PDB file of N, CA and C in Angstrom:
ATOM      1  N   MET A 588     254.500 193.731 113.009  1.00 73.00           N
ATOM      2  CA  MET A 588     253.968 192.390 113.098  1.00 73.00           C
ATOM      3  C   MET A 588     255.113 191.436 113.417  1.00 73.00           C
ATOM      4  N   GLN A 589     254.932 190.637 114.408  1.00 81.00           N
ATOM      5  CA  GLN A 589     255.929 189.646 114.808  1.00 81.00           C
ATOM      6  C   GLN A 589     255.783 188.400 113.940  1.00 81.00           C
ATOM      7  N   LEU A 590     256.870 188.004 113.278  1.00 76.00           N
ATOM      8  CA  LEU A 590     256.864 186.800 112.451  1.00 76.00           C
ATOM      9  C   LEU A 590     257.709 185.727 113.112  1.00 76.00           C
ATOM     10  N   THR A 591     257.336 184.481 112.899  1.00 73.00           N
ATOM     11  CA  THR A 591     258.204 183.404 113.372  1.00 73.00           C
ATOM     12  C   THR A 591     259.492 183.448 112.557  1.00 73.00           C
ATOM     13  N   TYR A 592     260.549 182.909 113.118  1.00 72.00           N
ATOM     14  CA  TYR A 592     261.834 182.887 112.421  1.00 72.00           C
ATOM     15  C   TYR A 592     262.524 181.571 112.727  1.00 72.00           C
ATOM     16  N   PRO A 593     263.018 180.892 111.715  1.00 76.00           N
ATOM     17  CA  PRO A 593     262.862 181.165 110.281  1.00 76.00           C
ATOM     18  C   PRO A 593     261.505 180.690 109.787  1.00 76.00           C
ATOM     19  N   GLY A 594     261.231 180.984 108.530  1.00 76.00           N
ATOM     20  CA  GLY A 594     260.012 180.510 107.883  1.00 76.00           C
ATOM     21  C   GLY A 594     258.771 181.327 108.147  1.00 76.00           C
ATOM     22  N   GLY A 595     258.912 182.526 108.704  1.00 76.00           N
ATOM     23  CA  GLY A 595     257.745 183.343 109.010  1.00 76.00           C
ATOM     24  C   GLY A 595     257.141 183.995 107.778  1.00 76.00           C
ATOM     25  N   ASP A 596     255.844 184.288 107.858  1.00 79.00           N
ATOM     26  CA  ASP A 596     255.151 184.932 106.744  1.00 79.00           C
ATOM     27  C   ASP A 596     253.945 185.683 107.285  1.00 79.00           C
ATOM     28  N   VAL A 597     253.560 186.717 106.563  1.00 80.00           N
ATOM     29  CA  VAL A 597     252.315 187.406 106.885  1.00 80.00           C
ATOM     30  C   VAL A 597     251.172 186.533 106.360  1.00 80.00           C
ATOM     31  N   PRO A 598     249.938 186.752 106.821  1.00 76.00           N
ATOM     32  CA  PRO A 598     248.818 185.949 106.313  1.00 76.00           C
ATOM     33  C   PRO A 598     248.730 186.008 104.784  1.00 76.00           C
ATOM     34  N   GLN A 599     248.329 184.909 104.153  1.00 79.00           N
ATOM     35  CA  GLN A 599     248.280 184.810 102.694  1.00 79.00           C
ATOM     36  C   GLN A 599     247.426 185.896 102.054  1.00 79.00           C
ATOM     37  N   GLU A 600     246.382 186.352 102.735  1.00 82.00           N
ATOM     38  CA  GLU A 600     245.514 187.373 102.148  1.00 82.00           C
ATOM     39  C   GLU A 600     246.105 188.776 102.259  1.00 82.00           C
ATOM     40  N   ARG A 601     247.257 188.884 102.882  1.00 82.00           N
ATOM     41  CA  ARG A 601     247.938 190.169 103.018  1.00 82.00           C
ATOM     42  C   ARG A 601     249.288 190.062 102.343  1.00 82.00           C
ATOM     43  N   GLY A 602     249.909 191.191 102.153  1.00 83.00           N
ATOM     44  CA  GLY A 602     251.261 191.153 101.621  1.00 83.00           C
ATOM     45  C   GLY A 602     251.548 192.287 100.661  1.00 83.00           C
ATOM     46  N   VAL A 603     252.803 192.377 100.308  1.00 86.00           N
ATOM     47  CA  VAL A 603     253.298 193.382  99.370  1.00 86.00           C
ATOM     48  C   VAL A 603     254.045 192.652  98.261  1.00 86.00           C
ATOM     49  N   CYS A 604     254.564 193.401  97.309  1.00 87.00           N
ATOM     50  CA  CYS A 604     255.211 192.785  96.145  1.00 87.00           C
ATOM     51  C   CYS A 604     256.331 191.830  96.540  1.00 87.00           C
ATOM     52  N   SER A 605     257.105 192.168  97.537  1.00 89.00           N
ATOM     53  CA  SER A 605     258.217 191.303  97.928  1.00 89.00           C
ATOM     54  C   SER A 605     257.735 189.964  98.487  1.00 89.00           C
ATOM     55  N   ASP A 606     256.531 189.939  99.048  1.00 87.00           N
ATOM     56  CA  ASP A 606     256.001 188.677  99.576  1.00 87.00           C
ATOM     57  C   ASP A 606     255.767 187.658  98.467  1.00 87.00           C
ATOM     58  N   VAL A 607     255.476 188.124  97.256  1.00 88.00           N
ATOM     59  CA  VAL A 607     255.309 187.212  96.122  1.00 88.00           C
ATOM     60  C   VAL A 607     256.629 186.496  95.851  1.00 88.00           C
ATOM     61  N   VAL A 608     257.726 187.246  95.862  1.00 89.00           N
ATOM     62  CA  VAL A 608     259.056 186.667  95.633  1.00 89.00           C
ATOM     63  C   VAL A 608     259.418 185.723  96.775  1.00 89.00           C
ATOM     64  N   ILE A 609     259.195 186.161  97.996  1.00 91.00           N
ATOM     65  CA  ILE A 609     259.520 185.357  99.177  1.00 91.00           C
ATOM     66  C   ILE A 609     258.766 184.028  99.148  1.00 91.00           C
ATOM     67  N   ARG A 610     257.479 184.085  98.847  1.00 91.00           N
ATOM     68  CA  ARG A 610     256.665 182.863  98.830  1.00 91.00           C
ATOM     69  C   ARG A 610     257.045 181.948  97.677  1.00 91.00           C
ATOM     70  N   ALA A 611     257.346 182.538  96.531  1.00 89.00           N
ATOM     71  CA  ALA A 611     257.747 181.715  95.375  1.00 89.00           C
ATOM     72  C   ALA A 611     259.031 180.954  95.682  1.00 89.00           C
ATOM     73  N   LEU A 612     260.009 181.637  96.263  1.00 91.00           N
ATOM     74  CA  LEU A 612     261.267 180.965  96.582  1.00 91.00           C
ATOM     75  C   LEU A 612     261.102 179.985  97.736  1.00 91.00           C
ATOM     76  N   ARG A 613     260.262 180.331  98.691  1.00 89.00           N
ATOM     77  CA  ARG A 613     260.031 179.412  99.813  1.00 89.00           C
ATOM     78  C   ARG A 613     259.416 178.105  99.311  1.00 89.00           C
ATOM     79  N   SER A 614     258.576 178.182  98.277  1.00 89.00           N
ATOM     80  CA  SER A 614     257.997 176.953  97.718  1.00 89.00           C
ATOM     81  C   SER A 614     259.072 176.079  97.075  1.00 89.00           C
ATOM     82  N   GLN A 615     260.236 176.677  96.803  1.00 90.00           N
ATOM     83  CA  GLN A 615     261.375 175.938  96.249  1.00 90.00           C
ATOM     84  C   GLN A 615     262.426 175.647  97.326  1.00 90.00           C
ATOM     85  N   LYS A 616     262.017 175.763  98.590  1.00 91.00           N
ATOM     86  CA  LYS A 616     262.875 175.468  99.751  1.00 91.00           C
ATOM     87  C   LYS A 616     263.993 176.496  99.945  1.00 91.00           C
ATOM     88  N   VAL A 617     263.761 177.740  99.513  1.00 92.00           N
ATOM     89  CA  VAL A 617     264.714 178.833  99.720  1.00 92.00           C
ATOM     90  C   VAL A 617     264.037 179.825 100.659  1.00 92.00           C
ATOM     91  N   ASP A 618     264.601 180.030 101.841  1.00 92.00           N
ATOM     92  CA  ASP A 618     264.010 180.914 102.842  1.00 92.00           C
ATOM     93  C   ASP A 618     264.740 182.257 102.836  1.00 92.00           C
ATOM     94  N   LEU A 619     264.187 183.229 102.090  1.00 92.00           N
ATOM     95  CA  LEU A 619     264.821 184.545 102.025  1.00 92.00           C
ATOM     96  C   LEU A 619     264.833 185.245 103.376  1.00 92.00           C
ATOM     97  N   GLN A 620     263.853 184.997 104.211  1.00 92.00           N
ATOM     98  CA  GLN A 620     263.853 185.601 105.541  1.00 92.00           C
ATOM     99  C   GLN A 620     265.140 185.228 106.271  1.00 92.00           C
ATOM    100  N   LYS A 621     265.462 183.959 106.268  1.00 94.00           N
ATOM    101  CA  LYS A 621     266.659 183.466 106.956  1.00 94.00           C
ATOM    102  C   LYS A 621     267.932 183.950 106.259  1.00 94.00           C
ATOM    103  N   LEU A 622     267.975 183.839 104.940  1.00 95.00           N
ATOM    104  CA  LEU A 622     269.181 184.217 104.199  1.00 95.00           C
ATOM    105  C   LEU A 622     269.495 185.704 104.328  1.00 95.00           C
ATOM    106  N   VAL A 623     268.472 186.545 104.175  1.00 95.00           N
ATOM    107  CA  VAL A 623     268.690 187.990 104.290  1.00 95.00           C
ATOM    108  C   VAL A 623     269.085 188.344 105.717  1.00 95.00           C
ATOM    109  N   HIS A 624     268.391 187.778 106.694  1.00 95.00           N
ATOM    110  CA  HIS A 624     268.706 188.087 108.093  1.00 95.00           C
ATOM    111  C   HIS A 624     270.145 187.690 108.449  1.00 95.00           C
ATOM    112  N   GLU A 625     270.558 186.501 108.051  1.00 96.00           N
ATOM    113  CA  GLU A 625     271.922 186.056 108.360  1.00 96.00           C
ATOM    114  C   GLU A 625     272.963 186.941 107.682  1.00 96.00           C
ATOM    115  N   ASP A 626     272.724 187.318 106.432  1.00 97.00           N
ATOM    116  CA  ASP A 626     273.677 188.168 105.726  1.00 97.00           C
ATOM    117  C   ASP A 626     273.719 189.560 106.348  1.00 97.00           C
ATOM    118  N   MET A 627     272.563 190.088 106.712  1.00 96.00           N
ATOM    119  CA  MET A 627     272.539 191.405 107.355  1.00 96.00           C
ATOM    120  C   MET A 627     273.216 191.368 108.722  1.00 96.00           C
ATOM    121  N   ALA A 628     273.074 190.265 109.440  1.00 96.00           N
ATOM    122  CA  ALA A 628     273.727 190.147 110.747  1.00 96.00           C
ATOM    123  C   ALA A 628     275.246 190.184 110.603  1.00 96.00           C
ATOM    124  N   GLU A 629     275.754 189.633 109.504  1.00 97.00           N
ATOM    125  CA  GLU A 629     277.203 189.618 109.270  1.00 97.00           C
ATOM    126  C   GLU A 629     277.716 190.907 108.647  1.00 97.00           C
ATOM    127  N   GLU A 630     276.933 191.508 107.769  1.00 96.00           N
ATOM    128  CA  GLU A 630     277.388 192.674 106.993  1.00 96.00           C
ATOM    129  C   GLU A 630     276.330 193.771 106.978  1.00 96.00           C
ATOM    130  N   PHE A 631     275.885 194.187 108.143  1.00 96.00           N
ATOM    131  CA  PHE A 631     274.794 195.158 108.254  1.00 96.00           C
ATOM    132  C   PHE A 631     275.082 196.447 107.494  1.00 96.00           C
ATOM    133  N   ALA A 632     276.302 196.920 107.518  1.00 95.00           N
ATOM    134  CA  ALA A 632     276.662 198.185 106.862  1.00 95.00           C
ATOM    135  C   ALA A 632     276.537 198.118 105.344  1.00 95.00           C
ATOM    136  N   GLU A 633     276.501 196.936 104.775  1.00 96.00           N
ATOM    137  CA  GLU A 633     276.376 196.782 103.320  1.00 96.00           C
ATOM    138  C   GLU A 633     274.938 196.991 102.834  1.00 96.00           C
ATOM    139  N   TYR A 634     274.007 197.025 103.743  1.00 96.00           N
ATOM    140  CA  TYR A 634     272.595 197.153 103.399  1.00 96.00           C
ATOM    141  C   TYR A 634     272.130 198.596 103.548  1.00 96.00           C
ATOM    142  N   PRO A 635     271.068 198.977 102.821  1.00 95.00           N
ATOM    143  CA  PRO A 635     270.550 200.349 102.933  1.00 95.00           C
ATOM    144  C   PRO A 635     270.236 200.701 104.386  1.00 95.00           C
ATOM    145  N   GLN A 636     270.516 201.929 104.731  1.00 94.00           N
ATOM    146  CA  GLN A 636     270.289 202.396 106.102  1.00 94.00           C
ATOM    147  C   GLN A 636     269.137 203.404 106.138  1.00 94.00           C
ATOM    148  N   LYS A 637     268.097 203.140 105.391  1.00 93.00           N
ATOM    149  CA  LYS A 637     266.960 204.054 105.251  1.00 93.00           C
ATOM    150  C   LYS A 637     266.035 204.076 106.464  1.00 93.00           C
ATOM    151  N   TRP A 638     266.129 203.088 107.322  1.00 91.00           N
ATOM    152  CA  TRP A 638     265.124 202.922 108.363  1.00 91.00           C
ATOM    153  C   TRP A 638     265.677 203.183 109.766  1.00 91.00           C
ATOM    154  N   GLN A 639     266.863 203.744 109.856  1.00 90.00           N
ATOM    155  CA  GLN A 639     267.492 204.105 111.137  1.00 90.00           C
ATOM    156  C   GLN A 639     267.511 202.953 112.146  1.00 90.00           C
ATOM    157  N   LEU A 640     267.739 201.754 111.652  1.00 91.00           N
ATOM    158  CA  LEU A 640     267.848 200.606 112.547  1.00 91.00           C
ATOM    159  C   LEU A 640     269.292 200.438 112.997  1.00 91.00           C
ATOM    160  N   LYS A 641     269.483 199.875 114.150  1.00 93.00           N
ATOM    161  CA  LYS A 641     270.823 199.633 114.689  1.00 93.00           C
ATOM    162  C   LYS A 641     271.283 198.197 114.446  1.00 93.00           C
ATOM    163  N   ARG A 642     270.324 197.323 114.115  1.00 94.00           N
ATOM    164  CA  ARG A 642     270.638 195.907 113.881  1.00 94.00           C
ATOM    165  C   ARG A 642     269.546 195.312 112.982  1.00 94.00           C
ATOM    166  N   PRO A 643     269.799 194.148 112.434  1.00 95.00           N
ATOM    167  CA  PRO A 643     268.794 193.513 111.576  1.00 95.00           C
ATOM    168  C   PRO A 643     267.517 193.171 112.346  1.00 95.00           C
ATOM    169  N   ASP A 644     266.413 193.146 111.619  1.00 92.00           N
ATOM    170  CA  ASP A 644     265.115 192.799 112.190  1.00 92.00           C
ATOM    171  C   ASP A 644     264.493 191.714 111.313  1.00 92.00           C
ATOM    172  N   SER A 645     264.466 190.488 111.794  1.00 91.00           N
ATOM    173  CA  SER A 645     263.979 189.350 111.003  1.00 91.00           C
ATOM    174  C   SER A 645     262.488 189.427 110.695  1.00 91.00           C
ATOM    175  N   ASN A 646     261.777 190.359 111.305  1.00 87.00           N
ATOM    176  CA  ASN A 646     260.349 190.514 111.038  1.00 87.00           C
ATOM    177  C   ASN A 646     260.067 191.267 109.741  1.00 87.00           C
ATOM    178  N   ILE A 647     260.985 192.134 109.320  1.00 90.00           N
ATOM    179  CA  ILE A 647     260.682 193.018 108.198  1.00 90.00           C
ATOM    180  C   ILE A 647     261.789 193.110 107.151  1.00 90.00           C
ATOM    181  N   ASP A 648     263.027 192.908 107.510  1.00 92.00           N
ATOM    182  CA  ASP A 648     264.139 193.170 106.580  1.00 92.00           C
ATOM    183  C   ASP A 648     263.993 192.449 105.247  1.00 92.00           C
ATOM    184  N   HIS A 649     263.556 191.204 105.255  1.00 92.00           N
ATOM    185  CA  HIS A 649     263.430 190.426 104.018  1.00 92.00           C
ATOM    186  C   HIS A 649     262.260 190.885 103.161  1.00 92.00           C
ATOM    187  N   ARG A 650     261.387 191.732 103.684  1.00 89.00           N
ATOM    188  CA  ARG A 650     260.225 192.222 102.941  1.00 89.00           C
ATOM    189  C   ARG A 650     260.489 193.581 102.307  1.00 89.00           C
ATOM    190  N   ARG A 651     261.639 194.161 102.568  1.00 93.00           N
ATOM    191  CA  ARG A 651     261.980 195.472 102.011  1.00 93.00           C
ATOM    192  C   ARG A 651     262.750 195.289 100.707  1.00 93.00           C
ATOM    193  N   VAL A 652     262.197 195.832  99.634  1.00 94.00           N
ATOM    194  CA  VAL A 652     262.781 195.644  98.302  1.00 94.00           C
ATOM    195  C   VAL A 652     264.241 196.076  98.238  1.00 94.00           C
ATOM    196  N   PRO A 653     264.649 197.231  98.796  1.00 95.00           N
ATOM    197  CA  PRO A 653     266.077 197.582  98.730  1.00 95.00           C
ATOM    198  C   PRO A 653     266.977 196.534  99.394  1.00 95.00           C
ATOM    199  N   ASN A 654     266.500 195.907 100.460  1.00 96.00           N
ATOM    200  CA  ASN A 654     267.287 194.845 101.099  1.00 96.00           C
ATOM    201  C   ASN A 654     267.370 193.616 100.205  1.00 96.00           C
ATOM    202  N   LEU A 655     266.265 193.264  99.551  1.00 93.00           N
ATOM    203  CA  LEU A 655     266.295 192.121  98.633  1.00 93.00           C
ATOM    204  C   LEU A 655     267.225 192.401  97.457  1.00 93.00           C
ATOM    205  N   GLU A 656     267.164 193.615  96.912  1.00 93.00           N
ATOM    206  CA  GLU A 656     268.066 193.976  95.814  1.00 93.00           C
ATOM    207  C   GLU A 656     269.517 193.832  96.253  1.00 93.00           C
ATOM    208  N   THR A 657     269.814 194.280  97.457  1.00 95.00           N
ATOM    209  CA  THR A 657     271.176 194.174  97.981  1.00 95.00           C
ATOM    210  C   THR A 657     271.573 192.715  98.148  1.00 95.00           C
ATOM    211  N   TRP A 658     270.697 191.911  98.728  1.00 94.00           N
ATOM    212  CA  TRP A 658     271.026 190.498  98.933  1.00 94.00           C
ATOM    213  C   TRP A 658     271.267 189.795  97.606  1.00 94.00           C
ATOM    214  N   PHE A 659     270.372 189.974  96.639  1.00 92.00           N
ATOM    215  CA  PHE A 659     270.539 189.322  95.336  1.00 92.00           C
ATOM    216  C   PHE A 659     271.830 189.776  94.663  1.00 92.00           C
ATOM    217  N   SER A 660     272.158 191.047  94.767  1.00 92.00           N
ATOM    218  CA  SER A 660     273.394 191.562  94.170  1.00 92.00           C
ATOM    219  C   SER A 660     274.623 190.996  94.878  1.00 92.00           C
ATOM    220  N   ARG A 661     274.606 190.990  96.198  1.00 93.00           N
ATOM    221  CA  ARG A 661     275.753 190.485  96.962  1.00 93.00           C
ATOM    222  C   ARG A 661     276.004 189.000  96.711  1.00 93.00           C
ATOM    223  N   HIS A 662     274.968 188.277  96.368  1.00 91.00           N
ATOM    224  CA  HIS A 662     275.092 186.835  96.158  1.00 91.00           C
ATOM    225  C   HIS A 662     275.014 186.461  94.683  1.00 91.00           C
ATOM    226  N   ASP A 663     275.186 187.473  93.837  1.00 86.00           N
ATOM    227  CA  ASP A 663     275.252 187.281  92.384  1.00 86.00           C
ATOM    228  C   ASP A 663     274.071 186.476  91.854  1.00 86.00           C
ATOM    229  N   LYS A 664     272.902 186.816  92.341  1.00 81.00           N
ATOM    230  CA  LYS A 664     271.667 186.158  91.893  1.00 81.00           C
ATOM    231  C   LYS A 664     270.885 187.160  91.049  1.00 81.00           C
ATOM    232  N   HIS A 665     271.009 187.030  89.752  1.00 75.00           N
ATOM    233  CA  HIS A 665     270.330 187.947  88.843  1.00 75.00           C
ATOM    234  C   HIS A 665     269.502 187.154  87.852  1.00 75.00           C
ATOM    235  N   ALA A 666     268.355 187.688  87.501  1.00 71.00           N
ATOM    236  CA  ALA A 666     267.535 187.055  86.468  1.00 71.00           C
ATOM    237  C   ALA A 666     268.182 187.322  85.116  1.00 71.00           C
ATOM    238  N   PRO A 667     268.147 186.352  84.225  1.00 71.00           N
ATOM    239  CA  PRO A 667     268.698 186.599  82.894  1.00 71.00           C
ATOM    240  C   PRO A 667     267.868 187.658  82.182  1.00 71.00           C
ATOM    241  N   PRO A 668     268.500 188.427  81.306  1.00 71.00           N
ATOM    242  CA  PRO A 668     267.736 189.452  80.584  1.00 71.00           C
ATOM    243  C   PRO A 668     266.662 188.807  79.713  1.00 71.00           C
ATOM    244  N   ALA A 669     265.575 189.514  79.534  1.00 68.00           N
ATOM    245  CA  ALA A 669     264.498 189.007  78.687  1.00 68.00           C
ATOM    246  C   ALA A 669     264.995 188.876  77.252  1.00 68.00           C
ATOM    247  N   ARG A 670     264.563 187.833  76.580  1.00 67.00           N
ATOM    248  CA  ARG A 670     265.001 187.615  75.197  1.00 67.00           C
ATOM    249  C   ARG A 670     264.195 188.440  74.211  1.00 67.00           C
ATOM    250  N   THR A 671     263.004 188.799  74.598  1.00 63.00           N
ATOM    251  CA  THR A 671     262.192 189.622  73.715  1.00 63.00           C
ATOM    252  C   THR A 671     261.744 190.855  74.476  1.00 63.00           C
ATOM    253  N   PRO A 672     261.611 191.961  73.773  1.00 60.00           N
ATOM    254  CA  PRO A 672     261.185 193.177  74.477  1.00 60.00           C
ATOM    255  C   PRO A 672     259.756 193.036  74.996  1.00 60.00           C
ATOM    256  N   VAL A 673     259.502 193.684  76.090  1.00 58.00           N
ATOM    257  CA  VAL A 673     258.164 193.703  76.662  1.00 58.00           C
ATOM    258  C   VAL A 673     257.440 194.914  76.092  1.00 58.00           C
ATOM    259  N   ILE A 674     256.277 194.705  75.553  1.00 58.00           N
ATOM    260  CA  ILE A 674     255.495 195.794  74.984  1.00 58.00           C
ATOM    261  C   ILE A 674     254.339 196.082  75.928  1.00 58.00           C
ATOM    262  N   ILE A 675     254.263 197.319  76.355  1.00 55.00           N
ATOM    263  CA  ILE A 675     253.178 197.733  77.233  1.00 55.00           C
ATOM    264  C   ILE A 675     252.202 198.548  76.397  1.00 55.00           C
ATOM    265  N   LYS A 676     250.985 198.070  76.300  1.00 62.00           N
ATOM    266  CA  LYS A 676     249.965 198.782  75.537  1.00 62.00           C
ATOM    267  C   LYS A 676     249.321 199.832  76.428  1.00 62.00           C
ATOM    268  N   ARG A 677     249.018 200.963  75.830  1.00 64.00           N
ATOM    269  CA  ARG A 677     248.333 202.012  76.580  1.00 64.00           C
ATOM    270  C   ARG A 677     246.873 201.637  76.746  1.00 64.00           C
ATOM    271  N   ALA A 678     246.367 201.895  77.904  1.00 63.00           N
ATOM    272  CA  ALA A 678     244.969 201.602  78.183  1.00 63.00           C
ATOM    273  C   ALA A 678     244.266 202.887  78.576  1.00 63.00           C
ATOM    274  N   ILE A 679     243.016 202.965  78.238  1.00 64.00           N
ATOM    275  CA  ILE A 679     242.217 204.110  78.654  1.00 64.00           C
ATOM    276  C   ILE A 679     241.562 203.717  79.969  1.00 64.00           C
ATOM    277  N   LEU A 680     241.891 204.448  81.002  1.00 60.00           N
ATOM    278  CA  LEU A 680     241.375 204.138  82.330  1.00 60.00           C
ATOM    279  C   LEU A 680     240.475 205.261  82.812  1.00 60.00           C
ATOM    280  N   SER A 681     239.493 204.891  83.562  1.00 64.00           N
ATOM    281  CA  SER A 681     238.599 205.851  84.190  1.00 64.00           C
ATOM    282  C   SER A 681     238.871 205.848  85.679  1.00 64.00           C
ATOM    283  N   PRO A 682     238.511 206.937  86.370  1.00 66.00           N
ATOM    284  CA  PRO A 682     238.703 206.946  87.819  1.00 66.00           C
ATOM    285  C   PRO A 682     238.058 205.713  88.457  1.00 66.00           C
ATOM    286  N   GLY A 683     238.786 205.073  89.326  1.00 64.00           N
ATOM    287  CA  GLY A 683     238.289 203.896  90.019  1.00 64.00           C
ATOM    288  C   GLY A 683     238.664 202.573  89.376  1.00 64.00           C
ATOM    289  N   ASP A 684     239.259 202.616  88.161  1.00 57.00           N
ATOM    290  CA  ASP A 684     239.669 201.368  87.491  1.00 57.00           C
ATOM    291  C   ASP A 684     240.796 200.707  88.232  1.00 57.00           C
TER     292      ASP A 684
END
């Protein structure tokens, strides 16, 4: 899918987990598409090479979780640790739930 650059997005009714992060930050005037693309253009070898690409692709790179993890790590952007433990309750699920 061809996205506009900068500021491109897939339709609101579509998306993956990384799109939630991208949209949340974009609402705060932070364009991860642009930031990730620019950083990958400068330091492509620092990013995961799982997709056999020869250069950055502004249409998809910012939507790949390993690339986002790399960008956040390279720019020392980490969420503070949770102050209280998260408790996950077991649920009984049936097929189709």
